[in-house]
Coordinates of C-alpha atoms in Angstrom, one line a residue:
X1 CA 87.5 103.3 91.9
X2 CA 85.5 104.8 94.6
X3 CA 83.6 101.9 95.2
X4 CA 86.4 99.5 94.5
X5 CA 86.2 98.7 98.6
X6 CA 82.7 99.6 99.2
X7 CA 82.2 96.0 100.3
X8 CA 84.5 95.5 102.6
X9 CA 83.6 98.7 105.0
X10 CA 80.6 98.0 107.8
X11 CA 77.8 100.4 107.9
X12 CA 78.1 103.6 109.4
X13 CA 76.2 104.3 112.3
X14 CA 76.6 107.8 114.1
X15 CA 77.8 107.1 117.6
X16 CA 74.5 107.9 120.0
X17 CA 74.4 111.0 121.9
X18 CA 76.7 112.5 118.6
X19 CA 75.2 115.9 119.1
X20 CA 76.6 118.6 120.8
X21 CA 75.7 119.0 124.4
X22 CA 74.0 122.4 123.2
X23 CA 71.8 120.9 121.1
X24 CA 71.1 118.0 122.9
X25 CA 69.9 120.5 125.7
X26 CA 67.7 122.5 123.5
X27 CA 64.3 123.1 125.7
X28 CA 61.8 121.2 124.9
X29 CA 58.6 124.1 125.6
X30 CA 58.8 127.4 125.6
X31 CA 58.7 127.4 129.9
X32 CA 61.9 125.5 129.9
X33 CA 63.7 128.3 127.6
X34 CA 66.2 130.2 130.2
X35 CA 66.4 134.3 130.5
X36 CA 63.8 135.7 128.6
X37 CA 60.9 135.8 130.9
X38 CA 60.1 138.7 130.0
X39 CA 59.0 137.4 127.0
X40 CA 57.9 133.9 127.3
X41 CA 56.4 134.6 130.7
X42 CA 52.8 134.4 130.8
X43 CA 52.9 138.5 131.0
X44 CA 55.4 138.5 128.1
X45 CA 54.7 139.2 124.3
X46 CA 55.5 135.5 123.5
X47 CA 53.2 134.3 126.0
X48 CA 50.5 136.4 125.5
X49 CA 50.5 135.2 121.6
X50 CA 50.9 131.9 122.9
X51 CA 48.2 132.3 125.1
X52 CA 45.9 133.4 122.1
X53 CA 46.8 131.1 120.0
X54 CA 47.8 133.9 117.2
X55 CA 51.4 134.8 116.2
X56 CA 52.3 137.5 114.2
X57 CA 55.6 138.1 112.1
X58 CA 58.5 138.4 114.6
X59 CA 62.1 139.7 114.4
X60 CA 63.9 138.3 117.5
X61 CA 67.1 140.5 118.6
X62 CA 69.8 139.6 120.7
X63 CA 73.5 138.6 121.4
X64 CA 74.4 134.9 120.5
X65 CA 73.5 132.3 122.2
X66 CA 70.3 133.6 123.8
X67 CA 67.7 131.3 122.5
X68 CA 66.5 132.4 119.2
X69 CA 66.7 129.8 117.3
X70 CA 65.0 128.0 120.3
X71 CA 62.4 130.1 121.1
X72 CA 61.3 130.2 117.0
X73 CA 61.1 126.2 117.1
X74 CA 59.4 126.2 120.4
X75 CA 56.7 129.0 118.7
X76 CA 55.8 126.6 116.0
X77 CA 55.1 123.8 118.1
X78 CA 52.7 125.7 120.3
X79 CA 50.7 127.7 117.6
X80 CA 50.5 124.0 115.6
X81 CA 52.4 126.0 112.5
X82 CA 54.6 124.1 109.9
X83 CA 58.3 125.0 110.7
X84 CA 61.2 125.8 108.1
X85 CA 64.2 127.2 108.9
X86 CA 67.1 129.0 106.9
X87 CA 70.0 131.0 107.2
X88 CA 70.8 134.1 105.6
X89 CA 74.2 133.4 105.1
X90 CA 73.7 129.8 103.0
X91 CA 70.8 130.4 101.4
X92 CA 70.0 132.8 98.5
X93 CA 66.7 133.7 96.2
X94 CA 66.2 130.4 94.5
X95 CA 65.9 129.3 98.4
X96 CA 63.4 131.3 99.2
X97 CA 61.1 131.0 96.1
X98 CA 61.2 127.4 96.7
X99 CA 60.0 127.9 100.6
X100 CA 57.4 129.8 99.8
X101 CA 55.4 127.6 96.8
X102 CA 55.7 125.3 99.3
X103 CA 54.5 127.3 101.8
X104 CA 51.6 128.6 99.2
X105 CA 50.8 124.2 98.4
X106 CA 50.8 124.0 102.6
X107 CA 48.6 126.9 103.1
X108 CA 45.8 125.4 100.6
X109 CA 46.4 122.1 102.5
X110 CA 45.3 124.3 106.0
X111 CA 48.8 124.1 107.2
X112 CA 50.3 127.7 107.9
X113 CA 53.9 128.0 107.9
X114 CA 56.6 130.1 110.0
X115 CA 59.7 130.6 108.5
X116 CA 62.4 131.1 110.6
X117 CA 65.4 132.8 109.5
X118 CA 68.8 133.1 110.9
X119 CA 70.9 136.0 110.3
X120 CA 68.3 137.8 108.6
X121 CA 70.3 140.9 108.5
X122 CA 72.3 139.1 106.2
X123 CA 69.9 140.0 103.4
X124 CA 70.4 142.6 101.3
X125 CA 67.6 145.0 100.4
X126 CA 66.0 143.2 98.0
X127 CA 66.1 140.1 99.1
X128 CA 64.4 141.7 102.1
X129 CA 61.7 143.5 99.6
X130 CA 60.9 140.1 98.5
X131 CA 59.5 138.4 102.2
X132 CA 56.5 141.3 101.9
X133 CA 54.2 140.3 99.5
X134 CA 54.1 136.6 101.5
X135 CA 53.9 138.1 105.2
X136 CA 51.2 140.9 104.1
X137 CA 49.3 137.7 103.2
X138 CA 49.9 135.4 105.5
X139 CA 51.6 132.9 103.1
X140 CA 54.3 132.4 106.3
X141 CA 54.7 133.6 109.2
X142 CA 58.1 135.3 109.7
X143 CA 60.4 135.1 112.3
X144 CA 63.7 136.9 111.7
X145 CA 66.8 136.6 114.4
X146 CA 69.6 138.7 114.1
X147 CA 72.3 140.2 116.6
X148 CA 72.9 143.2 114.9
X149 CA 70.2 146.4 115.8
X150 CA 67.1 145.8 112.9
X151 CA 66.5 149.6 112.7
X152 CA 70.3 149.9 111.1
X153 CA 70.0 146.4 108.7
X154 CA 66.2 145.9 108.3
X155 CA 64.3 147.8 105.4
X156 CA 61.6 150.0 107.1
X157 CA 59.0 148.0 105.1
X158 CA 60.0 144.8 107.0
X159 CA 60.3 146.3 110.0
X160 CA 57.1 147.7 110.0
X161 CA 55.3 144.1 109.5
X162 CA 56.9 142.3 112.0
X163 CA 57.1 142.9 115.6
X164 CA 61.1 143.3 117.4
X165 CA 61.1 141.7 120.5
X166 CA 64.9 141.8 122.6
X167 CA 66.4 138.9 123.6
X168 CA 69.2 139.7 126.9
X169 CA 72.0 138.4 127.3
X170 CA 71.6 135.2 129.7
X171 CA 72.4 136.1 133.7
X172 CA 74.0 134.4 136.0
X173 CA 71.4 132.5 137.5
X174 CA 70.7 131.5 133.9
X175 CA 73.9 130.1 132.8
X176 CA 74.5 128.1 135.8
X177 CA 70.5 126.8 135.3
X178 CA 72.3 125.6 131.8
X179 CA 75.4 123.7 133.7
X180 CA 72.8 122.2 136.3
X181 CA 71.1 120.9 133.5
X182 CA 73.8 119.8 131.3
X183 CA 75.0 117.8 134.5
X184 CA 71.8 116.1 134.9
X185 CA 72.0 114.8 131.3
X186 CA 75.5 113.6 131.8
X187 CA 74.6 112.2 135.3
X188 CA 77.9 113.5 136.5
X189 CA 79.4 116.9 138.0
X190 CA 81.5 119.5 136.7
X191 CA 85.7 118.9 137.6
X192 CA 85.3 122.8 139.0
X193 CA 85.9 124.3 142.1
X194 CA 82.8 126.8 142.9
X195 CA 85.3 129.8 142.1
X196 CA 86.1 128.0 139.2
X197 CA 82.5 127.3 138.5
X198 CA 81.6 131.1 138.6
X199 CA 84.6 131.6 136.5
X200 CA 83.3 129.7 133.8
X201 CA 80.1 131.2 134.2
X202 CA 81.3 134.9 133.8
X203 CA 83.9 133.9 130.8
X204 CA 80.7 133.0 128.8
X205 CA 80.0 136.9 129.0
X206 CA 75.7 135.9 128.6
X207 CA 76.3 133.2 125.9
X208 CA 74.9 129.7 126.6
X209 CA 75.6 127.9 123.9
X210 CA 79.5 128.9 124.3
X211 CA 79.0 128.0 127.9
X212 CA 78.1 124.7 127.2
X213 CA 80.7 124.4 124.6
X214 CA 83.0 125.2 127.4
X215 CA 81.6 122.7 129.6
X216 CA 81.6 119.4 127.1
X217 CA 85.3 120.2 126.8
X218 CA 85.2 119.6 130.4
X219 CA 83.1 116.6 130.5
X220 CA 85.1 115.1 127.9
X221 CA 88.3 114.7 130.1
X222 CA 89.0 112.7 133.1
X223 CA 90.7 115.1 135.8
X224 CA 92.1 113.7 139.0
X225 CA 91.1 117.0 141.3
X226 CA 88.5 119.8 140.5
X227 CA 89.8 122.6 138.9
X228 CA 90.3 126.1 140.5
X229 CA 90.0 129.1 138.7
X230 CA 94.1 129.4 137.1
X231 CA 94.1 125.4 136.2
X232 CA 90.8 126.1 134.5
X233 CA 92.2 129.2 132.7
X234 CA 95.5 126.5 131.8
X235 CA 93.3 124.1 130.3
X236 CA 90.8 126.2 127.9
X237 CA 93.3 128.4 127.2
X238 CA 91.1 131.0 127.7
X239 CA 91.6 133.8 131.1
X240 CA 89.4 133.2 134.1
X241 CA 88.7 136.4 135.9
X242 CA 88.4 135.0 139.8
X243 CA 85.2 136.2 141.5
X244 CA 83.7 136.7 145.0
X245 CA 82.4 133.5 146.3
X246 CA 78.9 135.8 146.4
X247 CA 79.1 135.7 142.7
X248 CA 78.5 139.2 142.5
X249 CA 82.0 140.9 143.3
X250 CA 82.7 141.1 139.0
X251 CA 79.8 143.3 138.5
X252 CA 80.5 144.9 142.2
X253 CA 83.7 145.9 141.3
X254 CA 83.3 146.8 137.8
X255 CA 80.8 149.2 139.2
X256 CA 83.0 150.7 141.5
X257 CA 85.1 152.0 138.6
X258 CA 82.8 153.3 136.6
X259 CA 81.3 155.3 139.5
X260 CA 84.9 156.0 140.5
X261 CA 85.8 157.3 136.7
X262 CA 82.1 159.5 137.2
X263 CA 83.4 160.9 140.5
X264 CA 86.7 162.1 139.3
X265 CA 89.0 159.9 141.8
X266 CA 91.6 158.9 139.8
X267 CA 93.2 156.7 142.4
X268 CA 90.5 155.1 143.9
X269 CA 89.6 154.0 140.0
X270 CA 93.3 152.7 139.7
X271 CA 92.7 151.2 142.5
X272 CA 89.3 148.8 141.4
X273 CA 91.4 148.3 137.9
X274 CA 93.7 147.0 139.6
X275 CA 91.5 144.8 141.4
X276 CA 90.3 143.3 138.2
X277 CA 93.4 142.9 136.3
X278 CA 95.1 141.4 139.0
X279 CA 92.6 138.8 139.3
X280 CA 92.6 138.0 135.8
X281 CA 89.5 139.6 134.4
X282 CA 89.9 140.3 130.5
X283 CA 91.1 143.5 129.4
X284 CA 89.0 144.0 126.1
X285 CA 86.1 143.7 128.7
X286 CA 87.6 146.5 130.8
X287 CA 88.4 148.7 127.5
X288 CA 84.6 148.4 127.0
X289 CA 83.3 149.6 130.1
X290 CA 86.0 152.7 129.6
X291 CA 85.2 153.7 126.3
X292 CA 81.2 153.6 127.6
X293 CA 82.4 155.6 130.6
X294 CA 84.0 158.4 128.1
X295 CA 81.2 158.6 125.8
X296 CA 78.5 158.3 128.9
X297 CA 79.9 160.8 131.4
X298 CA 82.7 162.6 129.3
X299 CA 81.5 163.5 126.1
X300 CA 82.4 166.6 124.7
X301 CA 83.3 167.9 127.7
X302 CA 86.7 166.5 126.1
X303 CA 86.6 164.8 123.0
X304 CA 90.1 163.5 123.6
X305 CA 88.6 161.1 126.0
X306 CA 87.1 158.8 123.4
X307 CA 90.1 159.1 121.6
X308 CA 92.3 157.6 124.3
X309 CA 90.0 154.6 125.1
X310 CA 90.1 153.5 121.3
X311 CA 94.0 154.3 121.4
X312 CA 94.2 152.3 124.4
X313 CA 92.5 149.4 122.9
X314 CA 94.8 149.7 119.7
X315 CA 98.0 149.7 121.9
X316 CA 96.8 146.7 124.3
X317 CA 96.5 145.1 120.6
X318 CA 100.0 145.6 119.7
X319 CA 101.7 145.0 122.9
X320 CA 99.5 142.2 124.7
X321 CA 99.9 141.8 128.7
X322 CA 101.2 142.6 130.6
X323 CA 102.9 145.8 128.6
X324 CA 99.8 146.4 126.8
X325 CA 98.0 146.9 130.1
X326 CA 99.8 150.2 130.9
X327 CA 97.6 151.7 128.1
X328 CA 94.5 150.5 129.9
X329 CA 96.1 152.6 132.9
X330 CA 96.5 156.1 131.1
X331 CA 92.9 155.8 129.8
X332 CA 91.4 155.3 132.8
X333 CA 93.2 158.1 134.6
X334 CA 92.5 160.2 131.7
X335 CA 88.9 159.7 132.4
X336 CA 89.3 160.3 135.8
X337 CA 90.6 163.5 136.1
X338 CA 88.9 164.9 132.9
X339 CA 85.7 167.4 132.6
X340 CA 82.3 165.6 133.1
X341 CA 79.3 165.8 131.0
X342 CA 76.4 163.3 130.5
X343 CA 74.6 166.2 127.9
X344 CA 75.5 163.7 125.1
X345 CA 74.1 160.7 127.1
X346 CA 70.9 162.7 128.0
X347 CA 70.6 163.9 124.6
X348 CA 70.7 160.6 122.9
X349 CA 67.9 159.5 125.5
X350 CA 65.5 162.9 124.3
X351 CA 66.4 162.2 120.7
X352 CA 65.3 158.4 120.6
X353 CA 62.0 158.5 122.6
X354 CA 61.4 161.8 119.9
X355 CA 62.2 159.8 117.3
X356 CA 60.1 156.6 118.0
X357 CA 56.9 159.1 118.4
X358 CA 57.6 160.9 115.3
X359 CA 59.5 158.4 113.0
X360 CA 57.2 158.8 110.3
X361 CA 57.8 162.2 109.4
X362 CA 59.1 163.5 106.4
X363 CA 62.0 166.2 106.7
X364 CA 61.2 169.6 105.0
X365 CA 61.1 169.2 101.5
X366 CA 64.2 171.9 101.1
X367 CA 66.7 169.8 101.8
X368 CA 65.6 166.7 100.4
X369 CA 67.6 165.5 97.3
X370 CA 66.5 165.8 94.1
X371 CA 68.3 163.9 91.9
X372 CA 66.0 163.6 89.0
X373 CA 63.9 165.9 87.3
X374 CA 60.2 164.8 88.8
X375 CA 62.2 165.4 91.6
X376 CA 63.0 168.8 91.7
X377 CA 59.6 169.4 89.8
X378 CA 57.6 168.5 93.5
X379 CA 59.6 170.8 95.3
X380 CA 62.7 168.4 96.2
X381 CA 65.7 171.1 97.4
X382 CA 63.5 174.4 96.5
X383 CA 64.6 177.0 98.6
X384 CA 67.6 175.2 100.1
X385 CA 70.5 177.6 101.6
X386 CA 74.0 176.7 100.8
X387 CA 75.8 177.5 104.6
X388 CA 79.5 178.0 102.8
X389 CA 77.4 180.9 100.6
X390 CA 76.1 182.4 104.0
X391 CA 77.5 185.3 106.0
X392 CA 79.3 183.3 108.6
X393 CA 78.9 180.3 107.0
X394 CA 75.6 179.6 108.6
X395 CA 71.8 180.1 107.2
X396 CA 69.5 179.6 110.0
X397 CA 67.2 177.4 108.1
X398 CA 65.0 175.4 109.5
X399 CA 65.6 171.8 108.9
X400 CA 62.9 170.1 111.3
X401 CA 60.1 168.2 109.7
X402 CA 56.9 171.0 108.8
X403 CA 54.7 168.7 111.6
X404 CA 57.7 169.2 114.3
X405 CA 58.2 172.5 116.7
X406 CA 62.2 172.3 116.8
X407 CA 63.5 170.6 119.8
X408 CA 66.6 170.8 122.3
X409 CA 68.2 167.4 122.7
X410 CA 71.8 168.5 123.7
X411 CA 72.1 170.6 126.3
X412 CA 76.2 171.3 126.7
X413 CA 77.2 172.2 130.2
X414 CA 79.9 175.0 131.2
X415 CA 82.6 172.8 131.6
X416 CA 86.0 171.7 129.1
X417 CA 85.1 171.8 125.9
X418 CA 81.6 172.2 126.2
X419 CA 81.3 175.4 127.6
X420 CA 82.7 176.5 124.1
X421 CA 79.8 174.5 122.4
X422 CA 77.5 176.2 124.5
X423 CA 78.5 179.5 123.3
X424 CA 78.4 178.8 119.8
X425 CA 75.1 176.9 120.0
X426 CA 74.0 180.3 121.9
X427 CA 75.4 182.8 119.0
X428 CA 74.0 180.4 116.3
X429 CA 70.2 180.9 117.5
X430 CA 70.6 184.7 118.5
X431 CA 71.5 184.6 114.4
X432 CA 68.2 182.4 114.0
X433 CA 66.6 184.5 115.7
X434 CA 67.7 187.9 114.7
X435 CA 67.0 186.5 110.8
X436 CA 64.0 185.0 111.7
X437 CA 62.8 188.9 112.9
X438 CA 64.0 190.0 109.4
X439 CA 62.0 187.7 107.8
X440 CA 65.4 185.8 105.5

C-alpha cells in the first residue's frame, strides 16, 4: 500500500542551496575560521601542529557556536588524516567499536584517522576508558569538543593524552566578519539599520552559528524599510538591547556597573542599570554580571550577597518584566552598599595555579578511604582524627599532600563577615600550633 502511488510521484530533488546558511558558510581552511587566532594563527597551537605537519589528540573547549566542529574538519584536511565524526549523544559502544576496526583496516592501508567527537562529555566513564588503548597507539587521532569544563567531565586518563585547547566566545568584529560574509553569499544586504545591525550582533552573545540563524530568518523575508533595533526585536521575538553607534557602549556600560557595585555607589550603579534596562538589554544577562560581582568583590564579606542575586534571578522568573525587574533592583543595591572582599576571588586564583603545578599529588594517606580490606592493609585512613571526637571539635591534622608545605590561599579581610572568619582561621592555627609543640 505504500507503493500503491509510487509511480505517479516525480523524483525528489533537494531544492539547491537547501543547507542552512551556517553550513553553507563553513570555512573552507583553517585561515578563514573567525576568533580563534590564538590558536589557528601561525603562533597558535593549531598552527604550529599545522605547521609541522604532526597533530596530536585534542579536546577543543568552548561555548557553542565557536568553530569546533570547523576547526576539527579543517585539521584533517591539512594533516591529510581520514576524517570521522560522531556525537556523544547518538552514538553508543557498538559505534565506536565499529570506528575504530575501521580505523585499525585504514591504518594498515597508511591512512591515519582523526576522530572527531561532539559532545564528548557526554560519555560516561567507561565509554571514556575505552578511547585509550586506540589514542596510546595511534589507531586515531582524537579530537574531543565539549562546552562543559574537561577537568569536571573528562576521566584524568583522557585528559592526560590529549591536549585542551579554549575556544572564545566570537567578538564583535568576528560576528559581523560572519554577516559580511553571509551577505556576500546571498549577494544582498541585511534589512537592518546599523543600530539594529549591532543589535543583532550583541543578541548572539559570541555564538555564530545562532547569529547566522538569526540572519537567514532575515534574508528569508522581503521587508519594505530596514529595520531599527524595536522592529527587529518585533520580528524575532527575541529583545534587542540598543547600543552606542561606537559599538562599544554595551560592554562600556556594563562596566560601569560592575565598577560602580566594586566602589560602593549604590546610585550611580542604579543609575547604569538603568541605562541598560531601559534600552532593552536582557535581564538574565544583567543577573549574571551581578551574581559574578557578589561572588568576585563580595564574598564572604556577606554571604547574603550571593543569596540575593540567585533570589533575584528566581523572582525575575516568576514575575517577568517589568515587575520582575524590581528584583534586579534590590540585588544590585544590595551589592552596592555591602562589605567588600575579593579574598575569595584571589584565593581561587592561588589555589588553581597551585593546583595545576602539583595536580599529581596524592593527599596524605590518613584520610584517604579505605573501603576494602587491601585497603586499610596499605595504610588507607591510619591515623585519621575524627574532628566531632576532638576537644573543640577540631584536630589540627594535617591534611596537605606529604610532598606539599601547607599553603595560604584565603586570606579574609577585617570587614562584614569576614573579619569573623579571620578570627577563627587565627584561633584554629594557634591550636595547630600549640598541638603541634605537644607533639598530638
Amino acid at each position: 500500500m505504500a507503493d500503491l502511488f509510487e509511480a505517479d510521484l516525480p523524483e525528489a530533488v533537494p531544492p539547491a542551496n537547501s543547507a542552512p546558511l551556517a553550513d553553507r558558510l563553513r570555512p573552507a581552511a583553517l585561515d578563514e575560521v573567525v576568533g580563534q587566532d590564538h590558536l589557528t594563527g601561525p603562533d597558535g597551537a593549531i598552527g604550529r601542529m599545522v605547521a609541522a605537519g604532526k597533530l596530536s589528540s585534542l579536546i577543543l573547549w568552548g561555548p557553542p557556536g565557536t568553530g569546533k566542529t570547523s576547526i576539527a574538519r579543517l585539521l584533517a584536511d591539512a594533516v591529510g588524516l581520514r576524517f570521522v565524526a560522531l556525537s556523544a549523544v547518538f552514538s553508543g559502544v557498538a559505534d565506536l567499536k565499529r570506528i575504530f576496526a575501521e580505523a585499525k583496516t585504514a591504518a594498515r592501508a597508511g591512512q591515519r584517522t582523526l576522530l572527531f567527537v561532539d559532545e564528548i562529555h557526554r560519555f560516561n566513564r567507561s565509554q571514556q576508558d575505552g578511547f585509550l588503548p586506540f589514542v596510546e597507539d595511534g589507531t586515531v587521532t582524537l579530537v574531543g569538543a565539549t562546552t562543559e569544563n574537561p577537568s569536571f567531565e573528562l576521566n584524568a586518563a583522557l585528559l592526560s593524552r590529549c591536549q585542551v585547547l579554549i575556544l572564545h566566545r566570537l567578538d564583535h568584529q568576528a560576528l559581523c566578519k560572519l554577516l559580511s560574509r553571509a551577505e556576500e553569499l546571498l549577494d544582498r544586504k541585511l534589512p537592518l539599520t546599523r543600530e539594529a545591525r549591532d543589535a543583532l550582533v550583541a543578541s548572539a552573545d559570541g555564538d555564530g552559528r545562532f547569529l547566522l540563524n538569526q540572519a537567514e530568518t532575515l534574508f528569508d523575508v522581503a521587508v519594505p524599510d530596514d529595520l531599527d533595533p524595536a522592529a527587529l526585536a518585533a520580528f524575532l521575538q527575541r529583545r534587542m538591547a540598543v547600543y552606542d553607534k561606537d559599538r562599544e557602549g554595551h560592554y562600556n556600560l556594563i562596566s560601569a556597573l560592575h565598577k560602580s557595585i566594586r566602589g560602593s555607589d549604590p546610585q550611580a550603579a542604579l543609575y547604569y542599570l538603568a541605562r541598560m534596562l531601559t534600552a532593552g538589554e536582557e535581564p538574565l544577562f544583567l543577573l549574571r554580571r551581578l551574581t559574578r560581582a557578589a561572588v568576585e568583590d563580595i564574598g564572604l564579606a556577606d554571604p547574603q550577597a550571593l543569596v540575593q542575586c540567585l533570589a533575584a534571578k528566581d523572582a525575575y522568573d516568576f514575575l517577568g518584566s517589568p515587575e520582575g525587574e524590581l528584583a534586579l533592583v534590590q540585588a544590585c543595591l544590595y551589592l552596592a552598599v555591602a562589605p567588600k572582599s575579593n579574598a575569595v576571588y584571589k584565593a581561587q586564583k592561588a589555589a588553581w595555579r597551585s593546583a595545576k603545578e602539583t595536580g599529581s599529588l596524592l593527599p596524605p594517606a590518613h584520610i584517604l578511604n579505605a573501603p576494602t580490606r587491601l585497603m586499610k592493609d596499605i595504610g588507607y585512613g591510619r591515623g585519621y582524627a575524627y574532628d566531632h571526637d576532638q576537644e573543640s571539635g577540631f584536630s589540627g591534622q594535617d591534611y596537605w599532600p606529604d610532598e606539599l608545605t601547607p599553603q595560604t590561599f584565603y586570606e579574609p579581610v577585617e570587614r562584614g563577615f569576614e573579619a569573623k572568619v579571620r578570627e577563627r582561621l587565627r584561633f584554629w592555627q594557634e591550636m595547630r600550633e600549640t598541638r603541634s609543640a605537644n607533639g598530638s
